[in-house]
């Protein structure tokens, strides 16, 4: 008899492979699991930087003030965000990278290249990928080194319908928000419309 692997079993297999990868042994040895959300019913992917300390400690992606703002931009509540199964939340690194001098350290190089494609192959119904912050935008949009994130986000329509680039919703970006009122006037409404259509 031929054994047919279900999609959920395939997702579980990837999860275990990530834990077993030597690159992540320092986390696995401490009982820290990779933190992301992916499932067969996902219609929207959200690619951010990496889990923060609070997210890792509570085992919930985007479980902080940045997450509250991101959900506001998306126009979804916590229940939809965490429980609908329609949103895949796949950061550039699935582990908290540690603190740096000015915020969290960047995601580890090569991590997204190793694991993202395997997950996306199991989610063929994704129609919109929301790119949150510099690292996600540079990876998925193939930006030149000279590209400014503000210019990329302002030009968001040129990346639709597949991608929609955003700045990071961190409270640290409050000054940027005040200097760029077009973001909440133009980008956020378009994001909310597309998310609502897909949910």
Tab-separated table of C-alpha atoms in Angstrom:
chain	number	residue	atom	x	y	z
A	1	UNK	CA	0.000	0.000	0.000
A	2	UNK	CA	1.345	3.445	-0.941
A	3	UNK	CA	1.381	5.946	1.912
A	4	UNK	CA	0.199	9.393	0.853
A	5	UNK	CA	1.533	12.187	3.041
A	6	UNK	CA	-1.078	14.758	4.012
A	7	UNK	CA	-0.320	18.472	3.786
A	8	UNK	CA	-0.378	18.822	7.553
A	9	UNK	CA	2.159	16.028	7.855
A	10	UNK	CA	4.336	17.868	5.328
A	11	UNK	CA	4.117	21.054	7.410
A	12	UNK	CA	4.975	19.080	10.545
A	13	UNK	CA	7.951	17.508	8.793
A	14	UNK	CA	9.361	20.926	7.901
A	15	UNK	CA	8.837	22.140	11.477
A	16	UNK	CA	10.828	19.186	12.824
A	17	UNK	CA	13.534	19.662	10.195
A	18	UNK	CA	13.961	23.302	11.243
A	19	UNK	CA	14.333	22.242	14.875
A	20	UNK	CA	16.874	19.579	13.917
A	21	UNK	CA	18.972	21.893	11.736
A	22	UNK	CA	22.382	22.495	13.255
A	23	UNK	CA	22.042	26.229	12.571
A	24	UNK	CA	19.290	26.283	15.208
A	25	UNK	CA	20.801	23.915	17.768
A	26	UNK	CA	21.426	26.664	20.327
A	27	UNK	CA	17.675	27.355	20.375
A	28	UNK	CA	16.487	23.752	20.195
A	29	UNK	CA	18.760	22.754	23.081
A	30	UNK	CA	16.991	25.385	25.213
A	31	UNK	CA	13.556	24.080	24.223
A	32	UNK	CA	12.863	27.075	21.954
A	33	UNK	CA	10.783	26.166	18.915
A	34	UNK	CA	10.779	27.988	15.565
A	35	UNK	CA	8.126	30.688	15.603
A	36	UNK	CA	6.005	31.108	12.479
A	37	UNK	CA	2.517	30.240	11.239
A	38	UNK	CA	1.785	28.368	8.034
A	39	UNK	CA	-1.103	26.219	6.880
A	40	UNK	CA	-2.832	24.806	3.801
A	41	UNK	CA	-5.662	27.380	3.807
A	42	UNK	CA	-3.468	30.502	3.803
A	43	UNK	CA	-4.423	33.222	1.314
A	44	UNK	CA	-2.124	35.986	2.596
A	45	UNK	CA	1.523	35.754	3.645
A	46	UNK	CA	3.126	38.242	6.007
A	47	UNK	CA	6.906	38.282	5.937
A	48	UNK	CA	8.584	40.270	8.674
A	49	UNK	CA	12.032	40.419	10.223
A	50	UNK	CA	12.250	37.940	13.116
A	51	UNK	CA	10.338	37.302	16.335
A	52	UNK	CA	11.017	39.758	19.127
A	53	UNK	CA	11.762	38.766	22.697
A	54	UNK	CA	8.109	39.026	23.787
A	55	UNK	CA	6.924	36.967	20.822
A	56	UNK	CA	9.434	34.238	21.554
A	57	UNK	CA	8.695	34.189	25.286
A	58	UNK	CA	4.915	34.000	24.706
A	59	UNK	CA	5.156	31.662	21.685
A	60	UNK	CA	3.009	34.052	19.616
A	61	UNK	CA	4.210	35.867	16.504
A	62	UNK	CA	3.755	39.665	16.472
A	63	UNK	CA	2.582	39.604	20.089
A	64	UNK	CA	3.679	43.135	20.974
A	65	UNK	CA	2.975	46.782	20.162
A	66	UNK	CA	4.376	46.353	16.670
A	67	UNK	CA	1.901	43.526	16.165
A	68	UNK	CA	-0.977	45.676	17.381
A	69	UNK	CA	-0.109	48.312	14.801
A	70	UNK	CA	0.357	45.731	12.054
A	71	UNK	CA	-3.091	44.264	12.750
A	72	UNK	CA	-4.522	47.783	12.637
A	73	UNK	CA	-2.920	48.349	9.237
A	74	UNK	CA	-4.266	45.012	8.005
A	75	UNK	CA	-7.729	45.737	9.395
A	76	UNK	CA	-7.950	42.424	11.271
A	77	UNK	CA	-8.499	41.512	14.916
A	78	UNK	CA	-6.345	39.162	16.977
A	79	UNK	CA	-8.694	36.225	16.479
A	80	UNK	CA	-8.558	36.519	12.697
A	81	UNK	CA	-4.811	37.083	12.755
A	82	UNK	CA	-4.035	34.048	14.904
A	83	UNK	CA	-6.904	31.620	14.356
A	84	UNK	CA	-8.396	32.029	10.871
A	85	UNK	CA	-5.718	29.998	9.122
A	86	UNK	CA	-5.920	32.470	6.240
A	87	UNK	CA	-2.718	34.302	7.166
A	88	UNK	CA	0.696	32.692	6.940
A	89	UNK	CA	3.157	34.570	9.139
A	90	UNK	CA	6.670	33.743	8.018
A	91	UNK	CA	9.491	35.971	9.263
A	92	UNK	CA	12.940	36.118	7.685
A	93	UNK	CA	14.212	34.171	10.725
A	94	UNK	CA	12.033	32.013	12.964
A	95	UNK	CA	14.018	32.754	16.124
A	96	UNK	CA	14.710	35.871	18.189
A	97	UNK	CA	18.200	36.927	17.044
A	98	UNK	CA	19.078	38.908	20.171
A	99	UNK	CA	19.411	42.570	21.032
A	100	UNK	CA	21.724	44.982	19.266
A	101	UNK	CA	22.742	48.562	19.997
A	102	UNK	CA	19.655	50.007	18.306
A	103	UNK	CA	16.963	47.358	18.478
A	104	UNK	CA	16.948	43.659	17.682
A	105	UNK	CA	19.757	42.104	15.676
A	106	UNK	CA	19.038	41.336	12.010
A	107	UNK	CA	17.742	37.928	10.914
A	108	UNK	CA	20.456	35.392	10.202
A	109	UNK	CA	21.730	35.249	6.639
A	110	UNK	CA	20.590	32.302	4.567
A	111	UNK	CA	17.730	31.326	6.873
A	112	UNK	CA	14.871	32.505	4.639
A	113	UNK	CA	16.535	31.025	1.556
A	114	UNK	CA	16.663	27.642	3.286
A	115	UNK	CA	13.093	27.379	4.573
A	116	UNK	CA	10.682	29.814	2.909
A	117	UNK	CA	10.388	28.039	-0.424
A	118	UNK	CA	9.574	24.710	1.225
A	119	UNK	CA	6.702	26.313	3.118
A	120	UNK	CA	5.377	28.309	0.174
A	121	UNK	CA	5.274	25.168	-1.990
A	122	UNK	CA	2.650	23.830	0.440
A	123	UNK	CA	0.550	27.035	0.243
A	124	UNK	CA	-0.459	27.455	-3.419
A	125	UNK	CA	-3.494	29.631	-2.615
A	126	UNK	CA	-1.533	32.640	-1.354
A	127	UNK	CA	-2.470	35.645	-3.490
A	128	UNK	CA	-0.875	38.495	-1.553
A	129	UNK	CA	2.471	38.659	0.230
A	130	UNK	CA	2.858	41.581	2.636
A	131	UNK	CA	6.516	42.490	3.058
A	132	UNK	CA	7.143	44.170	6.409
A	133	UNK	CA	10.364	46.119	6.720
A	134	UNK	CA	13.682	46.386	4.982
A	135	UNK	CA	14.907	42.784	5.168
A	136	UNK	CA	11.745	41.248	3.705
A	137	UNK	CA	11.467	43.881	0.981
A	138	UNK	CA	15.083	43.497	-0.102
A	139	UNK	CA	14.861	39.697	-0.197
A	140	UNK	CA	11.631	39.419	-2.145
A	141	UNK	CA	11.754	42.475	-4.376
A	142	UNK	CA	15.388	42.076	-5.369
A	143	UNK	CA	16.151	45.695	-4.550
A	144	UNK	CA	19.402	47.428	-5.372
A	145	UNK	CA	21.649	48.322	-2.456
A	146	UNK	CA	20.880	51.992	-3.051
A	147	UNK	CA	17.097	51.536	-2.798
A	148	UNK	CA	15.414	53.501	0.001
A	149	UNK	CA	12.560	51.729	1.766
A	150	UNK	CA	10.502	54.934	1.836
A	151	UNK	CA	10.658	55.133	-1.966
A	152	UNK	CA	9.811	51.436	-2.319
A	153	UNK	CA	6.754	51.732	-0.073
A	154	UNK	CA	5.628	54.941	-1.812
A	155	UNK	CA	5.793	53.011	-5.108
A	156	UNK	CA	3.798	50.094	-3.654
A	157	UNK	CA	1.366	49.893	-6.575
A	158	UNK	CA	4.118	48.767	-8.928
A	159	UNK	CA	4.576	45.566	-6.880
A	160	UNK	CA	0.902	44.635	-6.766
A	161	UNK	CA	-0.931	42.301	-6.950
A	162	UNK	CA	1.690	39.827	-5.698
A	163	UNK	CA	3.558	41.956	-3.156
A	164	UNK	CA	2.735	44.919	-0.950
A	165	UNK	CA	5.751	46.489	0.822
A	166	UNK	CA	5.404	48.168	4.227
A	167	UNK	CA	7.657	49.896	6.700
A	168	UNK	CA	8.057	48.140	10.025
A	169	UNK	CA	5.200	48.960	12.433
A	170	UNK	CA	7.595	49.432	15.346
A	171	UNK	CA	6.931	52.375	17.687
A	172	UNK	CA	10.456	53.451	16.681
A	173	UNK	CA	8.980	54.466	13.313
A	174	UNK	CA	6.558	56.987	14.815
A	175	UNK	CA	8.607	59.921	13.509
A	176	UNK	CA	8.645	58.360	10.031
A	177	UNK	CA	4.860	58.035	10.153
A	178	UNK	CA	4.475	61.742	10.952
A	179	UNK	CA	6.824	62.726	8.141
A	180	UNK	CA	5.039	60.514	5.595
A	181	UNK	CA	1.275	60.999	6.014
A	182	UNK	CA	0.678	59.503	2.546
A	183	UNK	CA	1.338	56.068	4.065
A	184	UNK	CA	-1.815	55.995	6.178
A	185	UNK	CA	-3.764	57.933	3.558
A	186	UNK	CA	-2.896	55.720	0.578
A	187	UNK	CA	-1.085	52.505	1.480
A	188	UNK	CA	-3.080	51.374	4.514
A	189	UNK	CA	-6.526	51.664	2.861
A	190	UNK	CA	-5.311	49.670	-0.157
A	191	UNK	CA	-3.816	47.033	2.132
A	192	UNK	CA	-7.047	46.744	4.114
A	193	UNK	CA	-9.133	46.449	0.951
A	194	UNK	CA	-7.035	43.636	-0.439
A	195	UNK	CA	-6.866	41.788	2.871
A	196	UNK	CA	-10.633	42.055	3.290
A	197	UNK	CA	-11.219	40.703	-0.214
A	198	UNK	CA	-9.009	37.679	0.433
A	199	UNK	CA	-10.442	36.875	3.861
